[in-house]
Each structure stands twice: as C-alpha cells, then as structure tokens.
PDB file of C-alpha atoms in Angstrom:
ATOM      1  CA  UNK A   1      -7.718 -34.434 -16.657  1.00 47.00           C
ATOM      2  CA  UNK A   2      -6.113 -31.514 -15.542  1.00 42.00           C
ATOM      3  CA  UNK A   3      -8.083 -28.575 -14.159  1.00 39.00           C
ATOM      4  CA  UNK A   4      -6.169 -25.534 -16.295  1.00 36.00           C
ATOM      5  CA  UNK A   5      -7.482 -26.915 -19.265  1.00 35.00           C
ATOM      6  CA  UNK A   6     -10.821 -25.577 -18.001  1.00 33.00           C
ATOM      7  CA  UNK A   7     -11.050 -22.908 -21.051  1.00 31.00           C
ATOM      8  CA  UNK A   8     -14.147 -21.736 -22.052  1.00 37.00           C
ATOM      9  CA  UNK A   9     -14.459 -22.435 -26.008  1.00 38.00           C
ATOM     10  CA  UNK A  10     -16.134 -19.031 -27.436  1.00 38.00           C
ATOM     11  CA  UNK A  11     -17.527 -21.840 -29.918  1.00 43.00           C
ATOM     12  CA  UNK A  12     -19.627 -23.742 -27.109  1.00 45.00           C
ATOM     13  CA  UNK A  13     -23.429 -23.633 -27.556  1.00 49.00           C
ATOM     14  CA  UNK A  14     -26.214 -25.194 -25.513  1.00 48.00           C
ATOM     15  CA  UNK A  15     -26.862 -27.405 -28.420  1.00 47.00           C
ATOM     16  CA  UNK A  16     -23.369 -28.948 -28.418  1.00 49.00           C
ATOM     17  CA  UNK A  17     -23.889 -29.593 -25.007  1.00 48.00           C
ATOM     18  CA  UNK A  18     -27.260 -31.033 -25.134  1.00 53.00           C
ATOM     19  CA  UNK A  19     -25.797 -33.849 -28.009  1.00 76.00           C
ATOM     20  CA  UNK A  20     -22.361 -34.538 -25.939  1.00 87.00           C
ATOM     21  CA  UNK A  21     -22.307 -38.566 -24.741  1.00 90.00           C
ATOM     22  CA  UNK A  22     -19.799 -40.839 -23.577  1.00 90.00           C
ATOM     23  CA  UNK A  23     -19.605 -42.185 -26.854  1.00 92.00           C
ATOM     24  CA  UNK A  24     -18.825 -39.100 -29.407  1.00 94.00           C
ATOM     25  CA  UNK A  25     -16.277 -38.249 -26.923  1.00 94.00           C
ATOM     26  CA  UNK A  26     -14.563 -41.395 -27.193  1.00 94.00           C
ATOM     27  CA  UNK A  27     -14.928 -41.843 -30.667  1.00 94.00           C
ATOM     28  CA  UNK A  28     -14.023 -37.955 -31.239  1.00 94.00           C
ATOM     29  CA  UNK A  29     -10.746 -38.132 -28.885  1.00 93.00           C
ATOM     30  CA  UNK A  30      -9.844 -41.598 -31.230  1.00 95.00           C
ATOM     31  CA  UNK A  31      -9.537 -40.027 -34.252  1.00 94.00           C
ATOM     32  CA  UNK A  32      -7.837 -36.815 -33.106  1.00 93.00           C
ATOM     33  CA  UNK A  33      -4.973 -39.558 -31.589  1.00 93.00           C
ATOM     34  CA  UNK A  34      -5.109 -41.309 -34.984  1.00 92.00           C
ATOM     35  CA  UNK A  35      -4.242 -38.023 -36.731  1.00 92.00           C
ATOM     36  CA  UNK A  36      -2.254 -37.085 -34.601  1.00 87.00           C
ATOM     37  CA  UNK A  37       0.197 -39.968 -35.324  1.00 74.00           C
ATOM     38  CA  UNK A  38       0.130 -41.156 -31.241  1.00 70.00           C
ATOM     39  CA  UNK A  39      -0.659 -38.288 -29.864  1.00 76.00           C
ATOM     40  CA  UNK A  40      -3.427 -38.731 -27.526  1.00 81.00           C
ATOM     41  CA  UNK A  41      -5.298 -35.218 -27.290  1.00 85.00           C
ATOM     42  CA  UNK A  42      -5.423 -32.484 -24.474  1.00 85.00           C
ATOM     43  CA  UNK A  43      -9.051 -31.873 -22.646  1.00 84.00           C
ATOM     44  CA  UNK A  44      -8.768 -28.486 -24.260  1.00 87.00           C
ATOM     45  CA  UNK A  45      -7.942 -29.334 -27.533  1.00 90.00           C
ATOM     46  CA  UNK A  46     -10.978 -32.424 -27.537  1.00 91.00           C
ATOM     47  CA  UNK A  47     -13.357 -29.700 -26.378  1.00 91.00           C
ATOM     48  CA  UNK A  48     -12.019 -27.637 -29.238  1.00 91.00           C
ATOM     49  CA  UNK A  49     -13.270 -29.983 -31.156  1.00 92.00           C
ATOM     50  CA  UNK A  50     -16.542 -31.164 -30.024  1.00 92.00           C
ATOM     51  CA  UNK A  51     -17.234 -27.444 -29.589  1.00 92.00           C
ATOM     52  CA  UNK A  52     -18.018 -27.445 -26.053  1.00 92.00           C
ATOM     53  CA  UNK A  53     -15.995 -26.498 -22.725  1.00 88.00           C
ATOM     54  CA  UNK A  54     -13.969 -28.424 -21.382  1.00 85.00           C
ATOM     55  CA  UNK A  55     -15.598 -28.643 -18.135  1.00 88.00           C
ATOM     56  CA  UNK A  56     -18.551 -30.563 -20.089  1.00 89.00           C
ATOM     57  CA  UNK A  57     -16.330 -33.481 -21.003  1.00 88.00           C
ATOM     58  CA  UNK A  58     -16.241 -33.771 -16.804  1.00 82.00           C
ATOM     59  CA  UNK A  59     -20.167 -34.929 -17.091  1.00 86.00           C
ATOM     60  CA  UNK A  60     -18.588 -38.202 -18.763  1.00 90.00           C
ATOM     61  CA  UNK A  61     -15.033 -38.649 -17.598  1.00 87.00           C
ATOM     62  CA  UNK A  62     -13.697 -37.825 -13.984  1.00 84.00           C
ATOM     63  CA  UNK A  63      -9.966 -37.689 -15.464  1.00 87.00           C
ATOM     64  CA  UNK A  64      -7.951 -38.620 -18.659  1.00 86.00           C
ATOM     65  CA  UNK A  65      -7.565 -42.090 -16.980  1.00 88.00           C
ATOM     66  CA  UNK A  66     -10.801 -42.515 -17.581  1.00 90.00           C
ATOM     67  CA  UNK A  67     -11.022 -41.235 -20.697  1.00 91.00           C
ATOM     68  CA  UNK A  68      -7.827 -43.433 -21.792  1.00 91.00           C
ATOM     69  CA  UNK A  69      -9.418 -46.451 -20.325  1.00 93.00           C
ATOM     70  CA  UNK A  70     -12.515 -45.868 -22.880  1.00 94.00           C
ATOM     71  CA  UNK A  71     -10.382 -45.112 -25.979  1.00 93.00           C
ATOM     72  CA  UNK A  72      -8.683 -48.754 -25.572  1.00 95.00           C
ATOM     73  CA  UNK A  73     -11.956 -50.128 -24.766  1.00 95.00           C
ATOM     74  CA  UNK A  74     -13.000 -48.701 -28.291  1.00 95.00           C
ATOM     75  CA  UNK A  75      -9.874 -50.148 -29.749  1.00 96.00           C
ATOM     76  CA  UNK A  76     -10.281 -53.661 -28.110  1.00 97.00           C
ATOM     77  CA  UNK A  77     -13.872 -54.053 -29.927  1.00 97.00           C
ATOM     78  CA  UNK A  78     -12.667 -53.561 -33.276  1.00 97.00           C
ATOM     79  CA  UNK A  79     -10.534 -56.858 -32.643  1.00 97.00           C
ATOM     80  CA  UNK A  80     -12.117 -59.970 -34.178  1.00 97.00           C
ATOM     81  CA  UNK A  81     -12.791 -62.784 -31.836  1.00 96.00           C
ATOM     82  CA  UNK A  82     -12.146 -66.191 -32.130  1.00 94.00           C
ATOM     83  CA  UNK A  83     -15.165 -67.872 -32.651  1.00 88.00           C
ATOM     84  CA  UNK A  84     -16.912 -70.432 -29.934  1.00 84.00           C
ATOM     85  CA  UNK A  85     -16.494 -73.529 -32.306  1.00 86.00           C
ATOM     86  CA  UNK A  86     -13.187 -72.426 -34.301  1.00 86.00           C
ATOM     87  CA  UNK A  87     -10.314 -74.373 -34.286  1.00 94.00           C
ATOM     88  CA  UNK A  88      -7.679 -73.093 -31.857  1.00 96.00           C
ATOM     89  CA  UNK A  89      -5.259 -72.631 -34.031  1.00 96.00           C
ATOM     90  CA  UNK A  90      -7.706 -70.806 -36.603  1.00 96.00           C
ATOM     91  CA  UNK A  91      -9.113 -68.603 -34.032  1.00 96.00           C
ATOM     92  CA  UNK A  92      -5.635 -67.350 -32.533  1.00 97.00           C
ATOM     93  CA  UNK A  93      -3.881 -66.485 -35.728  1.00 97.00           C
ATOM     94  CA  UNK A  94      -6.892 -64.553 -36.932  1.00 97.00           C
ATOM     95  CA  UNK A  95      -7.453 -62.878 -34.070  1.00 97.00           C
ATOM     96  CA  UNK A  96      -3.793 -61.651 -34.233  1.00 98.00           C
ATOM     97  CA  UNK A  97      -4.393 -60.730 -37.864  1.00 97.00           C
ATOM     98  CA  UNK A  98      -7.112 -58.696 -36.421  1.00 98.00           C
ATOM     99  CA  UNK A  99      -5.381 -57.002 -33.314  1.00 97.00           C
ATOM    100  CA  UNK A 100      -2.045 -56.181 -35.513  1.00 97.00           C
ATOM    101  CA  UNK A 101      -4.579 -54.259 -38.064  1.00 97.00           C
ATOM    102  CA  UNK A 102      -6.245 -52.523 -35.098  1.00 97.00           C
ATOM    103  CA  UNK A 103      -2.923 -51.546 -33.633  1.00 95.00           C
ATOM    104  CA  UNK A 104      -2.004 -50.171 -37.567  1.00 94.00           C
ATOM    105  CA  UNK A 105      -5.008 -47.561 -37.193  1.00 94.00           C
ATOM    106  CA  UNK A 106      -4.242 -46.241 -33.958  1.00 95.00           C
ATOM    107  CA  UNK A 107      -0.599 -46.389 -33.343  1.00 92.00           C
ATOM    108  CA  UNK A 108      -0.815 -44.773 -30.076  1.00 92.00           C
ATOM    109  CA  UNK A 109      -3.129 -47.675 -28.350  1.00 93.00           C
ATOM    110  CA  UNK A 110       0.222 -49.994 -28.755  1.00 91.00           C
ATOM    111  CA  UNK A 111       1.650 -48.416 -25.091  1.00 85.00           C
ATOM    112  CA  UNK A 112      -1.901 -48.717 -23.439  1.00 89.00           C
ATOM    113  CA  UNK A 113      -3.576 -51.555 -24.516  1.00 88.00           C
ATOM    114  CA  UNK A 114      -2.462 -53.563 -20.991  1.00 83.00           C
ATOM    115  CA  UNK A 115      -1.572 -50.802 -19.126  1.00 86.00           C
ATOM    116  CA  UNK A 116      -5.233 -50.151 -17.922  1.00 85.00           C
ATOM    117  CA  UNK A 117      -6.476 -50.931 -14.692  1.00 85.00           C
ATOM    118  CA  UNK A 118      -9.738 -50.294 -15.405  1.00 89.00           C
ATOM    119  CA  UNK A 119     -10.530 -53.012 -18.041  1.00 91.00           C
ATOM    120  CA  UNK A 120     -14.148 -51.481 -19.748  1.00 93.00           C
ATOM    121  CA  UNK A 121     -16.642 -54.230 -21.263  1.00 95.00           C
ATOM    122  CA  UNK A 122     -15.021 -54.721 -24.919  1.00 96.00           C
ATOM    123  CA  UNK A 123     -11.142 -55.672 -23.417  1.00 95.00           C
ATOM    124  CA  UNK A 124     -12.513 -57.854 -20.779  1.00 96.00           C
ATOM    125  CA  UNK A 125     -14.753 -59.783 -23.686  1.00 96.00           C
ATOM    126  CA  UNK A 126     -11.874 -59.671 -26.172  1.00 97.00           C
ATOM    127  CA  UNK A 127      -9.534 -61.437 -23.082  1.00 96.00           C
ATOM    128  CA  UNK A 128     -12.323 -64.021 -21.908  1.00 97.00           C
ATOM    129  CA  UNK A 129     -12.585 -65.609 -25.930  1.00 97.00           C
ATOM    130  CA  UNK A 130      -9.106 -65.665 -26.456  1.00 97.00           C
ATOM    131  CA  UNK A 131      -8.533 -67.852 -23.243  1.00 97.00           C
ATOM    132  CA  UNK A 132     -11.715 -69.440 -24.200  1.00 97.00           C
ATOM    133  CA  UNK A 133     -10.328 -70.243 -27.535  1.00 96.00           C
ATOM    134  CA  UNK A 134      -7.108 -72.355 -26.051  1.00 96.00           C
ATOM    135  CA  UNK A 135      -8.970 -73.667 -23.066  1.00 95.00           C
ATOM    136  CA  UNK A 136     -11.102 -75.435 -25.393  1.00 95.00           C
ATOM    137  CA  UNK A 137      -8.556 -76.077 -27.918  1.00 94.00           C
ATOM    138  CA  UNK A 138      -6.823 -78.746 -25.337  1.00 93.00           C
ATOM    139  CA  UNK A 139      -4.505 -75.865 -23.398  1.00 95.00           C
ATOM    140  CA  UNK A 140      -4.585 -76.224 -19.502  1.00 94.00           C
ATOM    141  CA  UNK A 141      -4.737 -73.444 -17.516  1.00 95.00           C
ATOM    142  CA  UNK A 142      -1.600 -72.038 -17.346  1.00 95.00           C
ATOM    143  CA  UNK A 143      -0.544 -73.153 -21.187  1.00 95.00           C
ATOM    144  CA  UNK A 144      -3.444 -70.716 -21.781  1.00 96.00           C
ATOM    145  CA  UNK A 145      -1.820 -67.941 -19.950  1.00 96.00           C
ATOM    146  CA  UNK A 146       1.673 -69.130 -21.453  1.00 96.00           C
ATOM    147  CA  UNK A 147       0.189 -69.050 -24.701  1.00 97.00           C
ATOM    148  CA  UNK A 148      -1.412 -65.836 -24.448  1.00 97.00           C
ATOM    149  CA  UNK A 149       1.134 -63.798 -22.947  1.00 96.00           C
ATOM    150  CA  UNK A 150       3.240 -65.087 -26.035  1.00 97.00           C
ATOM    151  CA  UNK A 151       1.386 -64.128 -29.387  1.00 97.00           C
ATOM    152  CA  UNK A 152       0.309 -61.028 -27.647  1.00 96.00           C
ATOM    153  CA  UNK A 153       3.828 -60.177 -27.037  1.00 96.00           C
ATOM    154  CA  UNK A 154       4.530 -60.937 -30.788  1.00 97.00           C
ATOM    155  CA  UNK A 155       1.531 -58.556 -31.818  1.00 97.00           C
ATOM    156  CA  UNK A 156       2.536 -55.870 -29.740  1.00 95.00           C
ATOM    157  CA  UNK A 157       6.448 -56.281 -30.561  1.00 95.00           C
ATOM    158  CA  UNK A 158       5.481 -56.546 -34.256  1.00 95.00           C
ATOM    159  CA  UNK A 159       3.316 -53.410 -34.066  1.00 94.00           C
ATOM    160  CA  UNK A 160       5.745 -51.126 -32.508  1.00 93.00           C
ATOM    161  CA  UNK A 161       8.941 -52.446 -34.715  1.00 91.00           C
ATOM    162  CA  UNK A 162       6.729 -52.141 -37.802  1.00 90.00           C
ATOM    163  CA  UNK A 163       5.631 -48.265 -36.859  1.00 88.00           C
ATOM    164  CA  UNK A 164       8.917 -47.416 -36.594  1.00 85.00           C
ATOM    165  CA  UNK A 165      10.298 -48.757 -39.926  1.00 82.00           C
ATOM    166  CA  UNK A 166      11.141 -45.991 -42.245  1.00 76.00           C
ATOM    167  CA  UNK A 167       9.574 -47.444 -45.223  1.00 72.00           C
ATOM    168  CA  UNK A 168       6.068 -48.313 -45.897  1.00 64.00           C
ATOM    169  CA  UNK A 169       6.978 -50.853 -49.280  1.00 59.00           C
ATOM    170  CA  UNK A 170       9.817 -52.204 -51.012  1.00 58.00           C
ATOM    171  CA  UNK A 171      10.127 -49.224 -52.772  1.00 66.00           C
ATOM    172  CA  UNK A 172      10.803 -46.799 -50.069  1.00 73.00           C
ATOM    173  CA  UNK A 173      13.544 -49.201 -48.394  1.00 73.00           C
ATOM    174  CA  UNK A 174      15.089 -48.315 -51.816  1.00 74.00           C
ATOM    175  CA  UNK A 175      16.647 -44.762 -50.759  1.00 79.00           C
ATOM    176  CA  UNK A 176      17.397 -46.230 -47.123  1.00 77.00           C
ATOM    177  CA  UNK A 177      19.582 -48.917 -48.284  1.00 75.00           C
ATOM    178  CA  UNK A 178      21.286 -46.944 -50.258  1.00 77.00           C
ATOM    179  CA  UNK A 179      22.254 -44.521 -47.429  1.00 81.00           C
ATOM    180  CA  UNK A 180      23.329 -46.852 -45.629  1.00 76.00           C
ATOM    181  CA  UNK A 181      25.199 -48.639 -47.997  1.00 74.00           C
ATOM    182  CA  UNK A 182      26.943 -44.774 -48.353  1.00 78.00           C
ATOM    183  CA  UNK A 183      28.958 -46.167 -45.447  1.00 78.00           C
ATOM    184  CA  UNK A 184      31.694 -47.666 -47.788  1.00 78.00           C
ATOM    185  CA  UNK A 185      32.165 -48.333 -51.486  1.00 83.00           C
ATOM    186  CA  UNK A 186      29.925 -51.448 -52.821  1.00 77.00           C
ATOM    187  CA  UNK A 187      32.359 -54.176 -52.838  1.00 82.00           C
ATOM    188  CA  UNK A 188      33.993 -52.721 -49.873  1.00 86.00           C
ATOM    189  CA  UNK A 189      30.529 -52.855 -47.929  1.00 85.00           C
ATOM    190  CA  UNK A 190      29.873 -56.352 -49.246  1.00 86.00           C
ATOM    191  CA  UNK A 191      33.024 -57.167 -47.709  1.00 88.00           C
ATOM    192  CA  UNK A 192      32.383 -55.986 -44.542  1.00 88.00           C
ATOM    193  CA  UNK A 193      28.757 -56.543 -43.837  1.00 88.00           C
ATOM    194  CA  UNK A 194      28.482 -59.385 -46.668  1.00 91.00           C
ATOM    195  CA  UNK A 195      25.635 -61.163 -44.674  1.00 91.00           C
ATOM    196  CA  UNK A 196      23.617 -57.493 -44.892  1.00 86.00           C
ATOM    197  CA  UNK A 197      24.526 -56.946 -48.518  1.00 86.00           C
ATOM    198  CA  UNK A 198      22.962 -60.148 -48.951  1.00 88.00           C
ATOM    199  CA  UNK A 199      19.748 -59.756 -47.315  1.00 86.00           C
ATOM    200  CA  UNK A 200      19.363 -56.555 -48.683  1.00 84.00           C
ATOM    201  CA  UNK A 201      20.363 -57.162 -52.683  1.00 83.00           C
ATOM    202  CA  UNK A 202      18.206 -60.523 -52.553  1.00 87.00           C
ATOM    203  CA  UNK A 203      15.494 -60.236 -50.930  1.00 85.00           C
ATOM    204  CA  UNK A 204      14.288 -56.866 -49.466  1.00 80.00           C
ATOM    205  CA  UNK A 205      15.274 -55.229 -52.708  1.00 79.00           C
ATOM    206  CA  UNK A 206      13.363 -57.670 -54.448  1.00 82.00           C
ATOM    207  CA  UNK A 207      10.230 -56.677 -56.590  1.00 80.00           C
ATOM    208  CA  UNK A 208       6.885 -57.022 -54.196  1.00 81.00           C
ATOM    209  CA  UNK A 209       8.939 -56.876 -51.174  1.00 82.00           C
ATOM    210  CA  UNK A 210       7.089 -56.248 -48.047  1.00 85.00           C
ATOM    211  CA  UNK A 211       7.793 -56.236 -44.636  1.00 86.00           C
ATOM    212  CA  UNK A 212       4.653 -56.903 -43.569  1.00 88.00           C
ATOM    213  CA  UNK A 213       4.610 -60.105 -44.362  1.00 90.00           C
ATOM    214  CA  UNK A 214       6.990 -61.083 -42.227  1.00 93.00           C
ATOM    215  CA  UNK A 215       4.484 -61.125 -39.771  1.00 96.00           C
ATOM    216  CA  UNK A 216       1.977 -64.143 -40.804  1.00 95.00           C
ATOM    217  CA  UNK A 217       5.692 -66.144 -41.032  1.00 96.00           C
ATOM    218  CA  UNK A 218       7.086 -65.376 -37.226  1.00 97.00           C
ATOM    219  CA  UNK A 219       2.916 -65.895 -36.221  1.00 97.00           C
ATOM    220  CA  UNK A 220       2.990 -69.358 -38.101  1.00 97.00           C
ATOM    221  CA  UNK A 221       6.108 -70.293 -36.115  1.00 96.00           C
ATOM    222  CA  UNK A 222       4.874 -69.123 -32.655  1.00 97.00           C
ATOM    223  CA  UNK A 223       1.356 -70.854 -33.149  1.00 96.00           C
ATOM    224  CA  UNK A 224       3.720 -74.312 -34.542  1.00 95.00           C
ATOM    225  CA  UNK A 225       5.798 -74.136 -31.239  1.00 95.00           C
ATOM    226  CA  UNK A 226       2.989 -73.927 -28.892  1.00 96.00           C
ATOM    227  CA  UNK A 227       0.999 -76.545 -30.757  1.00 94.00           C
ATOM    228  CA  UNK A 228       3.739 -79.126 -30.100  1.00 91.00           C
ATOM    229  CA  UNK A 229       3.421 -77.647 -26.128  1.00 88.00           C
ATOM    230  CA  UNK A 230      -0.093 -77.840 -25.752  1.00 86.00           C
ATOM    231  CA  UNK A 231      -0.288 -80.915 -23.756  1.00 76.00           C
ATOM    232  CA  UNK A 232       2.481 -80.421 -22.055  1.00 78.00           C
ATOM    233  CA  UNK A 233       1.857 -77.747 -19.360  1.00 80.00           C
TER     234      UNK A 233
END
C-alpha cells in the first residue's frame, strides 16, 4: 500500500476501529471495485469508506498485494465446484458457468485471478476440485493440466471480450450496426462486406439475440474436443 495514503479520516472513531476485520475490508474494498467498473480502490479512499484511517487497514494487510490477493480469494469462493461424484464433463461446464458469472460481477478480478502469488485458501480449493474433477474423470496428469489451462483460457477470453462489447442485448447492437453500416450505402456495404451484412441482418439482428449465449456453444465444443483427447495424453 503506499505510505502517502496515510490520511487521517476526520470521520474515524474508536468504534470503527474496534469492528474493523480482515473480512469487512475485503468484502468492503470488493464492492467499491465492482462500482467502480474495474477500478480497484486506493487505501485512502477504502478507509474513506470504512470510516477509519488508513493506517488501521495496516493491522490486516502489510500492502495492496496483500489486500489484492484476498479480494480474488473472495472472488474464487463464489465459484461453484465440481462435485466429488459428478461426471467430468458435468462438473467442468458448470463450473465454467459459474466462474464466467463470477467474472460478470467483478469485472476487474478478470486481470488478477492467476496473477497472484500468494494463492489464499478459496483459489487453492477451487484449483484442487477442478483437477480433481478430470483426474477422476479418466484425464492423466498432464491432460488435466492441458485441459485446464484450456477452458480457463476460454472463461477468461470470453469474460474480457464480452465486457468490452458495446451492447448488453440484441437491442442495443441495433444503433451499433447501424453506425457501422454508415460506412457505405446498404447495397453498397452488402457488396463489400456481404459476409458481415449477413451475420448481422440474420442473426444478431434477430429478435432474442444474445451474445451471451455464444458462450455455452464455444464451451460445448471445447469440452467435445477434449473428450475425444482424454485418453490420449
């Protein structure tokens, strides 16, 4: 954390320090980085808002690395875990269900979640079942890494590509297909991009369109291909 941030918060009282813990930190620098939009939040400005100084968050965390560590850590629980007797294949593509959802509510985990060094209790758990769940699903070893290292890359690819969109729903990819279709007159465009004019006129245009769901297709095809390479590494 960095030392200037050592303000004192006119708003402090004894009594917000007395009921400060690792937790309520944690779970109080989370949702300022959720409203934020990816932000993750100062020392001074989580102080702010635990109404405390900043030096008291230093009773709980030695330095923001620390502190980042234990916001993924918080992020990593609220994945869902394959179950001990689920199917492989079950357990994997709800478990990446669960992780892309996760990633959806705090946006700004999507950089960190591997970048820690410091693993806390929840990631390490979350990483144990999931090569649990191929190990005993017929994957050796290092098809369980291989297999790993692929759906989370698909998760986390998914999750930044889909945060970046400029739509939400069919209906706001209305307006941006338009602009870009401003590029040339409409049979003009067609001729020159026809394969775009396609995709775009029948099928993201399309009533109940939603990007979104693109996601349980690419995860089916992922989970298809390493079924067929299970037995093979």
């Amino acid at each position: 954390m960095d030392r200037s941030s050592r303000v004192t918060d006119a708003t402090a009282t004894p009594s917000a320090r007395g009921s400060l813990s690792r937790e309520k930190v944690l779970r109080a620098a989370v949702e300022m980085a959720d409203a934020a939009g990816g932000e993750v939040p100062s020392t001074r400005r989580l102080a702010e808002r635990l109404g405390v100084r900043a030096m008291a968050l230093y009773h709980h965390f030695k330095n923001k690395d620390e502190l980042l560590d234990g916001m993924v850590d918080l992020v990593f629980a609220e994945i869902e875990l394959p179950e001990e007797g689920a199917d492989w294949r079950t357990g994997m593509l709800r478990r990446a269900a669960s992780m892309r959802e996760a990633l959806r509510r705090h946006p700004w985990a999507i950089g960190l979640m591997d970048s820690r060094a410091n693993a806390g209790p929840a990631t390490l758990r979350h990483h144990d079942a999931v090569l649990g769940c191929l190990r005993r699903g017929g994957f050796t070893v290092a098809g369980a890494a291989h297999a790993f290292s692929l759906v989370d890359s698909y998760v986390y690819g998914f999750a930044v590509q889909e945060h970046a969109l400029p739509f939400d729903s069919g209906d706001d990819l209305e307006p941006v297909v338009e602009v870009m279709m401003e590029q040339a007159p409409p049979e003009e465009f067609a001729q020159r991009f026809p394969y775009l004019a396609e995709i775009a006129v029948e099928h993201a245009l399309k009533p109940g369109y939603d990007y979104g769901e693109e996601f349980a297709i690419g995860l089916g095809l992922i989970v298809d291909g390493l079924e067929r390479r299970r037995e093979e590494w």
